[in-house]
Short mmCIF file of C-alpha atoms in Angstrom, two decimals:
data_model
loop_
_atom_site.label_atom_id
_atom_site.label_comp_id
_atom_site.label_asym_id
_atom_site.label_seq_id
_atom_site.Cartn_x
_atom_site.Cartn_y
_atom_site.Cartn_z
CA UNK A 1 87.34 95.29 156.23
CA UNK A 2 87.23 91.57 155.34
CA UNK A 3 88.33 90.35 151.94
CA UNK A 4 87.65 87.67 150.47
CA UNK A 5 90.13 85.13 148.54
CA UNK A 6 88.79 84.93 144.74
CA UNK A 7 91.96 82.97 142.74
CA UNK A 8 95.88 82.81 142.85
CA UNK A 9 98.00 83.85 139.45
CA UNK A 10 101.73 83.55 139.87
CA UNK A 11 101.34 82.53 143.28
CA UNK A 12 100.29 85.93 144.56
CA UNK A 13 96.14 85.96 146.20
CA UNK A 14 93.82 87.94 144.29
CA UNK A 15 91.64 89.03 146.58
CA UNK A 16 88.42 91.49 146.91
CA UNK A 17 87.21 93.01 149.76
CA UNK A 18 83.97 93.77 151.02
CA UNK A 19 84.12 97.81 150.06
CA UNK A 20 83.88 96.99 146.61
CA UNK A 21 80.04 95.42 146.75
CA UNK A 22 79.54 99.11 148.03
CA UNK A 23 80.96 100.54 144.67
CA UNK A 24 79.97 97.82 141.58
CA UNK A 25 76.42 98.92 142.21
CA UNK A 26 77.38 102.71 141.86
CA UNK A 27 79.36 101.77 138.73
CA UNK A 28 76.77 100.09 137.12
CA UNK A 29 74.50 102.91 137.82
CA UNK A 30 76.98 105.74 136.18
CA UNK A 31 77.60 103.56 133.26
CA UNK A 32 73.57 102.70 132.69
CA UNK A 33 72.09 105.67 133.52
CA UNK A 34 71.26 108.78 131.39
CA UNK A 35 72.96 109.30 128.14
CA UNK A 36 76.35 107.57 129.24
CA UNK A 37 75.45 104.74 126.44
CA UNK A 38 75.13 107.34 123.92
CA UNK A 39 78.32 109.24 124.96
CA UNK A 40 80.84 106.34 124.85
CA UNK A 41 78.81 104.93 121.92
CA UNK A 42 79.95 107.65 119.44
CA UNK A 43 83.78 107.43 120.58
CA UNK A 44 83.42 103.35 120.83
CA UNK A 45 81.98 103.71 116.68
CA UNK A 46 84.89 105.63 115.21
CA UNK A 47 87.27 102.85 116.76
CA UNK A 48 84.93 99.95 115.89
CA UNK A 49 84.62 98.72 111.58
CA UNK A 50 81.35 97.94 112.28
CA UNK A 51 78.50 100.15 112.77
CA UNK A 52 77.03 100.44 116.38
CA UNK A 53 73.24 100.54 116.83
CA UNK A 54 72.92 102.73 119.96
CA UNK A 55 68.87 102.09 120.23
CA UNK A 56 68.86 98.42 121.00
CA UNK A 57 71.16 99.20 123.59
CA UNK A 58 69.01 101.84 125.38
CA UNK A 59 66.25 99.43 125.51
CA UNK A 60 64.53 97.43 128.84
CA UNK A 61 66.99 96.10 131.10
CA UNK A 62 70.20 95.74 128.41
CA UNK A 63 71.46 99.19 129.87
CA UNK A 64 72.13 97.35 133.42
CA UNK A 65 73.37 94.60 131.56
CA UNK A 66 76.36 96.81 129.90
CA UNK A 67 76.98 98.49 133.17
CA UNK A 68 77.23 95.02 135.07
CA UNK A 69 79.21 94.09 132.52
CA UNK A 70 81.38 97.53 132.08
CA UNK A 71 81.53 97.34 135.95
CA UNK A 72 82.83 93.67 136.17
CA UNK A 73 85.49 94.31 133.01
CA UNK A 74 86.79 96.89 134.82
CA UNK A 75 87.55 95.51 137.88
CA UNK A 76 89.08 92.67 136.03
CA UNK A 77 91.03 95.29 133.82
CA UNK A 78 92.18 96.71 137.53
CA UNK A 79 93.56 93.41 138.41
CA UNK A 80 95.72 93.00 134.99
CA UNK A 81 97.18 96.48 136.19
CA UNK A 82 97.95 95.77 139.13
CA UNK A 83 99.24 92.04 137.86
CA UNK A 84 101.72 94.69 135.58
CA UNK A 85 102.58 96.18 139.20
CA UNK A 86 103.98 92.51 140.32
CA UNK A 87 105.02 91.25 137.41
CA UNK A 88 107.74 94.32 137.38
CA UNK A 89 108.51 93.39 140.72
CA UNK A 90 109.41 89.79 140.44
CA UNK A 91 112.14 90.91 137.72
CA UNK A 92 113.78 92.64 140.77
CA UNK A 93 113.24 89.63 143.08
CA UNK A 94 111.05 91.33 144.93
CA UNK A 95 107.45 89.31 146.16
CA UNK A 96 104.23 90.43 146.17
CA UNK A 97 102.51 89.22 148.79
CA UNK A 98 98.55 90.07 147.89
CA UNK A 99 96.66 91.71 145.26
CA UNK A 100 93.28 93.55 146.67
CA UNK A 101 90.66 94.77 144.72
CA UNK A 102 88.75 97.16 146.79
CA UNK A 103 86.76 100.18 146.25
CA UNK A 104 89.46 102.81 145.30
CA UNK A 105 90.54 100.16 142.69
CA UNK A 106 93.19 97.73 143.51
CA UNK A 107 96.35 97.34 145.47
CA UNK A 108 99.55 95.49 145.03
CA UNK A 109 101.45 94.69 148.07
CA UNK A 110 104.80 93.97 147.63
CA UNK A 111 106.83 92.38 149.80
CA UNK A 112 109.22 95.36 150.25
CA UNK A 113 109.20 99.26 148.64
CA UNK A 114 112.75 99.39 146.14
CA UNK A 115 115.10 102.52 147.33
CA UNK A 116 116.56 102.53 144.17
CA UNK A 117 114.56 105.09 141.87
CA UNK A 118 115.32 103.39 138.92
CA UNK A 119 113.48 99.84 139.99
CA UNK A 120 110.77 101.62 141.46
CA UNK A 121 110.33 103.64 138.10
CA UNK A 122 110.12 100.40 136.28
CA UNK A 123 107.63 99.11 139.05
CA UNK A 124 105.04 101.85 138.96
CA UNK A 125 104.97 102.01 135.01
CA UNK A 126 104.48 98.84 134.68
CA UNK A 127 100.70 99.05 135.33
CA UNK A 128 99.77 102.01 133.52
CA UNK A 129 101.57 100.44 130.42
CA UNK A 130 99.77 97.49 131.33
CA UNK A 131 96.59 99.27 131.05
CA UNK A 132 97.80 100.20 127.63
CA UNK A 133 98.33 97.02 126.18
CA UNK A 134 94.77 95.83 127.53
CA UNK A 135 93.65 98.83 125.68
CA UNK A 136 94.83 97.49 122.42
CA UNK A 137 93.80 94.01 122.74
CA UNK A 138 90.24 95.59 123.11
CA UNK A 139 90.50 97.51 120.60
CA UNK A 140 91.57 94.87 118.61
CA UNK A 141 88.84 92.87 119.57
CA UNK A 142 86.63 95.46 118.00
CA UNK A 143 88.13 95.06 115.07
CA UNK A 144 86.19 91.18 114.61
CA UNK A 145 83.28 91.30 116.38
CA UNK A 146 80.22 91.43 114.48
CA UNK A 147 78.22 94.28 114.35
CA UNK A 148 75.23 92.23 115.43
CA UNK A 149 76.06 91.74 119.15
CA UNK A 150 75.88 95.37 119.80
CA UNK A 151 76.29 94.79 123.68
CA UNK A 152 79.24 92.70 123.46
CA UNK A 153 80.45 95.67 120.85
CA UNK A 154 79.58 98.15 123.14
CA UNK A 155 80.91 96.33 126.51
CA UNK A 156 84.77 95.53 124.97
CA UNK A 157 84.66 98.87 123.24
CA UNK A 158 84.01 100.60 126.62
CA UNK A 159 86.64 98.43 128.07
CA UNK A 160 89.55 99.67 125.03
CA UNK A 161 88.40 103.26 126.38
CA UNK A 162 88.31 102.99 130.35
CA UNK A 163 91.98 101.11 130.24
CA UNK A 164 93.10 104.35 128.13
CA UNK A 165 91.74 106.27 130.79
CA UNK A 166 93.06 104.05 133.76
CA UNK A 167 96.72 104.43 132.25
CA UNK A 168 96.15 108.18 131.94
CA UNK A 169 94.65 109.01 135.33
CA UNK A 170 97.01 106.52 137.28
CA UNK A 171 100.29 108.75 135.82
CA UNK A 172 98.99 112.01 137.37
CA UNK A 173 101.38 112.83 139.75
CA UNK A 174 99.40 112.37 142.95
CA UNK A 175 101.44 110.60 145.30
CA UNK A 176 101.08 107.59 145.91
CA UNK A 177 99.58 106.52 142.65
CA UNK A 178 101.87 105.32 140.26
CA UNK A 179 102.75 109.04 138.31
CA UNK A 180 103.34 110.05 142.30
CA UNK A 181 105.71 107.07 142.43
CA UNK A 182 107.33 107.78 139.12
CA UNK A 183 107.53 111.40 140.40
CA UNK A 184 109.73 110.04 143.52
CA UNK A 185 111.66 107.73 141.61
CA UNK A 186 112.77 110.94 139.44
CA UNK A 187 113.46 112.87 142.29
CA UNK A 188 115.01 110.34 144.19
CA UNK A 189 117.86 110.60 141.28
CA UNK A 190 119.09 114.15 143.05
CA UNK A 191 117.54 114.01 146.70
CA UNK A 192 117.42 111.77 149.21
CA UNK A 193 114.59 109.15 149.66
CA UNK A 194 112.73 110.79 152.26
CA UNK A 195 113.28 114.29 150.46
CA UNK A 196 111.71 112.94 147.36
CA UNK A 197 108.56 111.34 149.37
CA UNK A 198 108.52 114.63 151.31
CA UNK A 199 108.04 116.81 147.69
CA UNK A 200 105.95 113.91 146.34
CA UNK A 201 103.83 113.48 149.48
CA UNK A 202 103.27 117.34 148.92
CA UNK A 203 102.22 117.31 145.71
CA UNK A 204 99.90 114.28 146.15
CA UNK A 205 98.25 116.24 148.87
CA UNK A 206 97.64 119.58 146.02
CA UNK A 207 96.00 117.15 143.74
CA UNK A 208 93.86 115.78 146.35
CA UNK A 209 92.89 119.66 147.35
CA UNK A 210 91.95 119.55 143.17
CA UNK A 211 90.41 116.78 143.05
CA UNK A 212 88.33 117.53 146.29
CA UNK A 213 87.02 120.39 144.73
CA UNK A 214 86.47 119.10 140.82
CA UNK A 215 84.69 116.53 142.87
CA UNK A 216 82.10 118.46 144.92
CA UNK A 217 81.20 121.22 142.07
CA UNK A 218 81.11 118.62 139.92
CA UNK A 219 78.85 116.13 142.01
CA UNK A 220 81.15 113.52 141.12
CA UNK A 221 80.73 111.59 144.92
CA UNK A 222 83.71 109.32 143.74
CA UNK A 223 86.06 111.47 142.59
CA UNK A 224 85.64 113.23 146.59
CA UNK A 225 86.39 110.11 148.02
CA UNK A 226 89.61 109.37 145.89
CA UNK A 227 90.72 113.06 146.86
CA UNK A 228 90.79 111.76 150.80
CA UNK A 229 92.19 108.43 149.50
CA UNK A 230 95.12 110.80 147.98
CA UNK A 231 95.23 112.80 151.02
CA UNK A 232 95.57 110.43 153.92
CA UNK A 233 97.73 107.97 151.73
CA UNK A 234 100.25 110.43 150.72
CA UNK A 235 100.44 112.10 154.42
CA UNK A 236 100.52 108.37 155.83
CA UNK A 237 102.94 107.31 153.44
CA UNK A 238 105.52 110.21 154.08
CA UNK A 239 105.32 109.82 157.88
CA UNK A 240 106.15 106.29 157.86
CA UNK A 241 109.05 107.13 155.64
CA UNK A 242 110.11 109.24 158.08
CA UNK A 243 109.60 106.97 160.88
CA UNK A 244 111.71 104.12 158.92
CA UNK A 245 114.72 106.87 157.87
CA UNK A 246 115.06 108.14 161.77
CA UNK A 247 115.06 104.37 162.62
CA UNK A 248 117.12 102.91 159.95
CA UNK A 249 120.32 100.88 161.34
CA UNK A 250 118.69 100.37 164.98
CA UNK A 251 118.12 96.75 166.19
CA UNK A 252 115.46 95.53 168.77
CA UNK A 253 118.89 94.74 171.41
CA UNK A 254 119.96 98.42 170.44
CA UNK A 255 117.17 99.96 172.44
CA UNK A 256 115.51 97.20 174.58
CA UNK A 257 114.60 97.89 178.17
CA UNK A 258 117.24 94.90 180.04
CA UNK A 259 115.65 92.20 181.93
CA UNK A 260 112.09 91.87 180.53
CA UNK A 261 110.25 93.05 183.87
CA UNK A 262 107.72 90.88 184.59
CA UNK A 263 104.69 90.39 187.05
CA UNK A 264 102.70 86.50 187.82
CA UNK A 265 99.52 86.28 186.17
CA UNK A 266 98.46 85.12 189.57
CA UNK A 267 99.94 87.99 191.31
CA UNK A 268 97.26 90.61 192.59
CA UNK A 269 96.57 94.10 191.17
CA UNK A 270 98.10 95.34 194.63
CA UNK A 271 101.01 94.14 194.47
CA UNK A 272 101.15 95.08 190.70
CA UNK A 273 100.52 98.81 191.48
CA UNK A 274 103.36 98.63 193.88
CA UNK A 275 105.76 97.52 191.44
CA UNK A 276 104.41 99.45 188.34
CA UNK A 277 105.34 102.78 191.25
CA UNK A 278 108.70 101.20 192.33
CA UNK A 279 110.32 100.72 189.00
CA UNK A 280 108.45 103.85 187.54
CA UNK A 281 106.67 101.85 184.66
CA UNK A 282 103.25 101.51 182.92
CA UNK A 283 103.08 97.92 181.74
CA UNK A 284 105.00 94.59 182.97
CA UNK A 285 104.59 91.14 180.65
CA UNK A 286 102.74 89.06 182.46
CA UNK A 287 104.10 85.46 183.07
CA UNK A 288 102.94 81.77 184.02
CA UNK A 289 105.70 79.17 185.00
CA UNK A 290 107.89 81.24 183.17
CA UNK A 291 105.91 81.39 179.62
CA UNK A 292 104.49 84.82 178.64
CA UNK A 293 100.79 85.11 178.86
CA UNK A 294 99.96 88.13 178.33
CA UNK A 295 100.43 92.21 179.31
CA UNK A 296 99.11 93.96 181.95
CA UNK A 297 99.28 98.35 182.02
CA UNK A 298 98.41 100.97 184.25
CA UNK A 299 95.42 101.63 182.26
CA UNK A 300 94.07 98.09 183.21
CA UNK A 301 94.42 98.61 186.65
CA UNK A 302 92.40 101.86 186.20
CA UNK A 303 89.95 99.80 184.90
CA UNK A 304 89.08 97.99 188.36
CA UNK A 305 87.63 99.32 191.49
CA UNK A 306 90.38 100.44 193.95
CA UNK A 307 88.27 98.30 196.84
CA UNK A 308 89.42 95.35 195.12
CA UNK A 309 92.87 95.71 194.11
CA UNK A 310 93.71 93.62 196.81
CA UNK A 311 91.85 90.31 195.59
CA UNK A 312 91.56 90.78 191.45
CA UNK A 313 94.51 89.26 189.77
CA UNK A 314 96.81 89.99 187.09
CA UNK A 315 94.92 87.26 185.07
CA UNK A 316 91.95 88.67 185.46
CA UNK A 317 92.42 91.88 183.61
CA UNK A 318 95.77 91.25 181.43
CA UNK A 319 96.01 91.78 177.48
CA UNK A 320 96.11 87.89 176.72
CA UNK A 321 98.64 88.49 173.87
CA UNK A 322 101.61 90.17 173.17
CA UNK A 323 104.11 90.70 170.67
CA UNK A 324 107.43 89.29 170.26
CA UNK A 325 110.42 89.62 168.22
CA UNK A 326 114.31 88.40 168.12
CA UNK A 327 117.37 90.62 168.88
CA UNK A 328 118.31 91.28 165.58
CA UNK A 329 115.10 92.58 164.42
CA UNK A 330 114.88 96.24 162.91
CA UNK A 331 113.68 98.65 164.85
CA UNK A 332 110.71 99.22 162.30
CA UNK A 333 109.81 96.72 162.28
CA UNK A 334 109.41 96.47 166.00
CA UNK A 335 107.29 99.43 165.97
CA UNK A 336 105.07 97.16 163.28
CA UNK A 337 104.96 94.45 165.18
CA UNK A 338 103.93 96.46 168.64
CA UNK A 339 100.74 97.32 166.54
CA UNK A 340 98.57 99.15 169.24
CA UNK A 341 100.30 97.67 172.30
CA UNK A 342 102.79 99.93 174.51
CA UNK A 343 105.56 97.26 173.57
CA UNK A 344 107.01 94.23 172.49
CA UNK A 345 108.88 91.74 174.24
CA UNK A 346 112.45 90.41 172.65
CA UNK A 347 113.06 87.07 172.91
CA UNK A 348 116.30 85.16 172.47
CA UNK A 349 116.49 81.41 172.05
CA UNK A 350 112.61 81.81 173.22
CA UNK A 351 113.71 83.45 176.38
CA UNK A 352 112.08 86.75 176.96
CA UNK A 353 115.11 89.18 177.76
CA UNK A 354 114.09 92.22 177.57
CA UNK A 355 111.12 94.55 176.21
CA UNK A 356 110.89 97.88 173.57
CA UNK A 357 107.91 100.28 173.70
CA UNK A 358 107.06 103.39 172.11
CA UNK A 359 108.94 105.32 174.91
CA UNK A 360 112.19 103.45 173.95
CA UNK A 361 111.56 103.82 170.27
CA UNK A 362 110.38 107.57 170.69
CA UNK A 363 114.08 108.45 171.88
CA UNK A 364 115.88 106.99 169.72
CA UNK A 365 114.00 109.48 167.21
CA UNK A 366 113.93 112.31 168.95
CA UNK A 367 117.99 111.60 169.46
CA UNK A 368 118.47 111.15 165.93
CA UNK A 369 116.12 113.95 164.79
CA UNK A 370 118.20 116.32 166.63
CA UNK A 371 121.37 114.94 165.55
CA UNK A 372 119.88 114.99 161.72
CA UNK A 373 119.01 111.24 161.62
CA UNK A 374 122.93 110.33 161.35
CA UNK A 375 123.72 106.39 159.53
CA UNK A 376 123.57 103.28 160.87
CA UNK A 377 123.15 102.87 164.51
CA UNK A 378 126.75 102.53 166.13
CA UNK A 379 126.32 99.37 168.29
CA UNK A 380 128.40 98.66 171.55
CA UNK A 381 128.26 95.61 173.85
CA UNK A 382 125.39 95.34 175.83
#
């Protein structure tokens, strides 16, 4: 989904994206409608001095007006949190390279996940304690607004609570939000990284079951869709940690496929089949006075009527771009940078010499699953 850029704070992109037009109306709806006003009112009166008239607020359209307003505070509140998130990070050196709001709330990307548990404890507290401290500046807002501009009383008052209950619901330990996080970091002081996302990926995935169910008895349409936001994220999450263990150490030159076979873009789907059968392969870069153009696979050429194999050309059917990377780059990163396609070439000096695809990558894991993922890759000369 497309987001869009809204400002830049410490040189990090705040952005939104599209999903969340799909939830501000529903928020504005659960804070407007029924007696949600009078609920939060009560709690938002014992924090506030002064008293809070609950009819003026219940009147015409000033109900939407408090839940555009609720809705647009919090999302700002979600950014701060997530600001917490990055500002942690940088104390580590470590970038973030985006902040999205979006409709399960917001997301920090940093530049790179921290190993260590005690920096990624730090990290993931950061934004519920955040939360916190907006909490209290809220509440002590209360504290001098007049209790004459009920919806402005109302609207920061809601804001001290929902931060309370942002910090609160964020430490749950469902992987990956931050009390999942925490709950690695912890573990990660007696197991092994992947062990730790293995029991916290677990765990995230019992919540989720919880939250699935709270959810649909309790009609609570939101709290479903966080429950498959857990799920898949915390399943995701623990693969790819897998993935990046069983490849850790391994270069792109470790397990490239020497010379980069190749086929002319002007070449014809014939004469492609023939050597696609005579060096027992599904996909050759394609090539155009010696600059890469583009891919061409076996699937393509199942694509095209066999009565004309003999006059379509490579050109005519090839993937126009394809992926490249240097020798030295890890071999996860190789499998992020191959995307959807079979493989990636590997360049040197700008030279293609040779080419990894998931066949190459998928034996190297299988080899090092078997022998129990042993360290770094032991590198001979090529």
């Amino acid at each position: 989904m497309r987001n869009v850029h809204l400002t830049t704070i410490w040189g990090i992109p705040i952005r939104i994206n599209v999903s969340l037009l799909v939830l501000l109306p529903v928020l504005v709806y659960l804070i407007a409608e029924g007696d949600q006003i009078g609920i939060y009112a009560s709690a938002i009166d014992a924090l506030a001095p002064a008293t809070l008239e609950v009819a003026p607020l219940e009147e015409g359209a000033t109900p939407w007006l408090i839940g555009l307003a609720g809705a647009v505070g919090l999302f700002f509140s979600v950014a701060v949190h997530e600001l917490g998130h990055a500002y942690a990070a940088r104390r580590y050196d470590i970038g973030t390279e985006s902040i999205t709001l979006w409709i399960f709330g917001g997301l920090a990307a940093l530049e790179s996940m921290p190993r260590e548990w005690h920096r990624e404890f730090w990290i993931a507290v950061a934004g519920p304690f955040t939360s916190l401290l907006l909490a209290v500046v809220f509440a002590g807002l209360l504290q001098v607004i007049p209790g004459g501009l009920a919806l402005v009383l109302f609207v920061v008052g809601w804001l001290a609570l929902i931060n309370v209950v942002l910090a609160v619901f964020n430490m749950l330990p469902a992987f990956p939000m931050d009390g999942g996080r925490v709950l690695r970091a912890l573990l990660g002081r007696r197991w092994s990284y992947v062990t730790a996302t293995r029991i916290a990926a677990r765990i995230g995935t019992i919540f989720a079951l919880f939250f699935a169910v709270v959810g649909v008895l309790g009609g609570n349409p939101l709290l479903v869709l966080v429950a498959l936001f857990v799920y898949v994220a915390a399943t995701t999450e623990s693969r790819t940690i897998a993935l990046e263990e069983l490849l850790r150490g391994v270069l792109a030159v470790d397990v490239m496929d020497e010379p980069a076979r190749s086929v002319a873009a002007d070449a014809t789907l014939s004469d492609v089949a023939t050597s696609l059968f005579e060096n027992r392969r599904s996909e050759f870069v394609v090539t155009d006075d010696d600059e890469i153009v583009g891919l061409v696979t076996l699937s393509d050429l199942g694509q095209v009527d066999r009565s004309t194999l003999e006059t379509t050309t490579v050109r005519e059917v090839m993937t126009d771009e394809v992926a490249h990377v240097g020798l030295e780059t890890p071999a996860f990163e190789v499998l992020r940078a191959m995307g959807r396609d079979p493989l990636v070439v590997v360049l040197e000096d700008g030279d293609p010499v040779g080419t990894v695809s998931r066949r190459d990558l998928g034996e190297i894991m299988q080899l090092r699953r078997e022998l129990g993922a042993p360290g770094p890759f032991e590198r001979t000369a090529m």
